[in-house]
Amino acid sequence: MDNKDERLQKVRIAARGPQTTIELDGELVDFRAVGAYTVSQLPGEPAHVVLHLTDPADTRFDGMARVSVADMPDPGPAAAVFLAAISAEALERAALARSDLGTEPYSLTNAMLTQLGEWARGH
C-alpha cells in the first residue's frame, strides 16, 4: 500500500490507569462507544488503530483514516467451552461452601452464578 496516497488521521490515546481518552483529528471519541482498542505498527509504516465499538449504530466517524472498526467477538462459543469444562459436583460443592450463601429463594443459583463468574475471571 502506498501511504502517500492516503490521508492518515491523527490519533491520540491517553491511558492513565482505567481512564482512557481517544481523539481522532482532535475530536474526542465518546468513551462509552469504545469497548476496546488495539494499536499495532510495522517498521516504517504508520500505526494502525482498531476500535472495538460497543454500539456501532450510534457511533459516527467522518473522513478517511487507518482506523478500523471491529465487531466484538460473540462470547457464546467461549462460554460454551468454559461451561462444558465445569464439574457439576465441584460447582455445587463450591457454591454450598460460600460464605455469602443465603437462605432466600434462588440463593443456591445465585451462589453458583457468582462462583462461575469468579472461576471465569481466574479467581
XYZ file of C-alpha atoms in Angstrom:
123
model
C 0.000 0.000 0.000
C 1.376 3.413 -0.879
C 0.939 5.579 2.218
C 1.484 8.763 0.195
C -1.903 8.262 -1.493
C -3.961 8.035 1.677
C -4.814 10.733 4.179
C -3.975 9.492 7.651
C -5.822 10.842 10.659
C -4.080 11.922 13.803
C -4.988 9.533 16.629
C -4.292 10.402 20.252
C -4.797 7.826 23.002
C -4.180 8.850 26.586
C -4.430 5.983 29.068
C -3.930 6.554 32.763
C -4.961 3.575 34.852
C -8.504 2.586 33.897
C -9.224 6.023 32.375
C -8.645 6.346 28.623
C -9.419 9.127 26.166
C -9.276 8.690 22.406
C -9.210 11.538 19.889
C -9.385 11.358 16.101
C -8.045 14.556 14.484
C -8.697 16.436 17.709
C -12.297 15.180 18.065
C -12.931 13.322 21.311
C -14.478 9.861 20.818
C -17.213 9.090 23.356
C -15.556 6.708 25.847
C -18.814 4.728 26.149
C -18.686 3.912 22.411
C -15.328 2.096 22.606
C -15.233 -1.280 24.351
C -11.575 -1.921 23.483
C -8.827 -0.804 21.141
C -5.603 -2.185 19.733
C -2.632 -0.390 18.260
C -0.091 -2.081 16.005
C 2.748 -0.797 13.889
C 5.158 -2.337 11.422
C 8.608 -0.784 10.998
C 8.435 2.082 8.501
C 4.617 2.087 8.462
C 2.095 4.336 10.195
C 0.411 2.935 13.283
C -2.857 1.052 12.745
C -5.596 1.556 15.332
C -8.564 -0.811 15.669
C -11.531 0.440 17.693
C -13.922 -2.194 19.021
C -17.216 -0.324 19.323
C -19.849 -1.137 21.915
C -22.689 0.096 19.673
C -21.608 0.817 16.088
C -25.083 2.101 15.177
C -24.694 5.152 17.435
C -21.090 5.983 16.514
C -20.025 8.103 13.553
C -16.596 8.873 12.142
C -16.061 11.301 9.277
C -13.171 11.289 6.820
C -10.508 8.778 5.854
C -8.275 7.053 8.380
C -6.257 3.978 9.049
C -8.667 3.279 11.858
C -10.583 0.020 11.654
C -13.853 -0.688 13.396
C -14.145 -4.299 14.547
C -17.111 -6.254 15.835
C -16.734 -7.636 19.324
C -16.485 -11.427 19.174
C -19.542 -13.480 20.115
C -18.937 -14.700 23.694
C -21.268 -17.679 23.229
C -18.763 -20.238 21.883
C -16.157 -19.413 24.536
C -18.810 -19.548 27.261
C -19.987 -22.949 26.000
C -16.445 -24.352 26.153
C -15.957 -22.897 29.650
C -19.250 -24.331 30.950
C -18.607 -27.755 29.380
C -15.382 -27.984 31.414
C -17.162 -27.366 34.740
C -17.793 -30.326 37.027
C -21.347 -30.162 38.390
C -20.113 -31.729 41.623
C -17.306 -29.191 42.051
C -19.656 -26.296 41.297
C -22.249 -27.467 43.805
C -19.597 -28.086 46.476
C -18.037 -24.641 45.921
C -21.414 -22.857 45.918
C -22.570 -24.576 49.117
C -19.279 -23.671 50.841
C -19.542 -19.952 50.012
C -19.723 -17.615 52.987
C -22.207 -15.415 51.114
C -24.709 -18.268 50.500
C -28.073 -17.032 51.720
C -31.335 -18.749 52.622
C -33.708 -16.750 50.433
C -35.189 -18.182 47.228
C -32.653 -18.762 44.450
C -29.695 -18.358 46.849
C -28.025 -21.523 45.605
C -28.471 -20.477 41.964
C -27.085 -17.032 42.756
C -24.115 -18.594 44.567
C -23.447 -20.873 41.586
C -23.562 -17.954 39.122
C -21.240 -15.921 41.354
C -18.871 -18.900 41.613
C -18.872 -19.412 37.824
C -18.103 -15.727 37.331
C -15.170 -15.922 39.744
C -13.812 -19.036 38.027
C -14.177 -17.336 34.628
C -12.051 -14.422 35.919
C -9.450 -16.857 37.286
C -10.291 -16.450 40.981
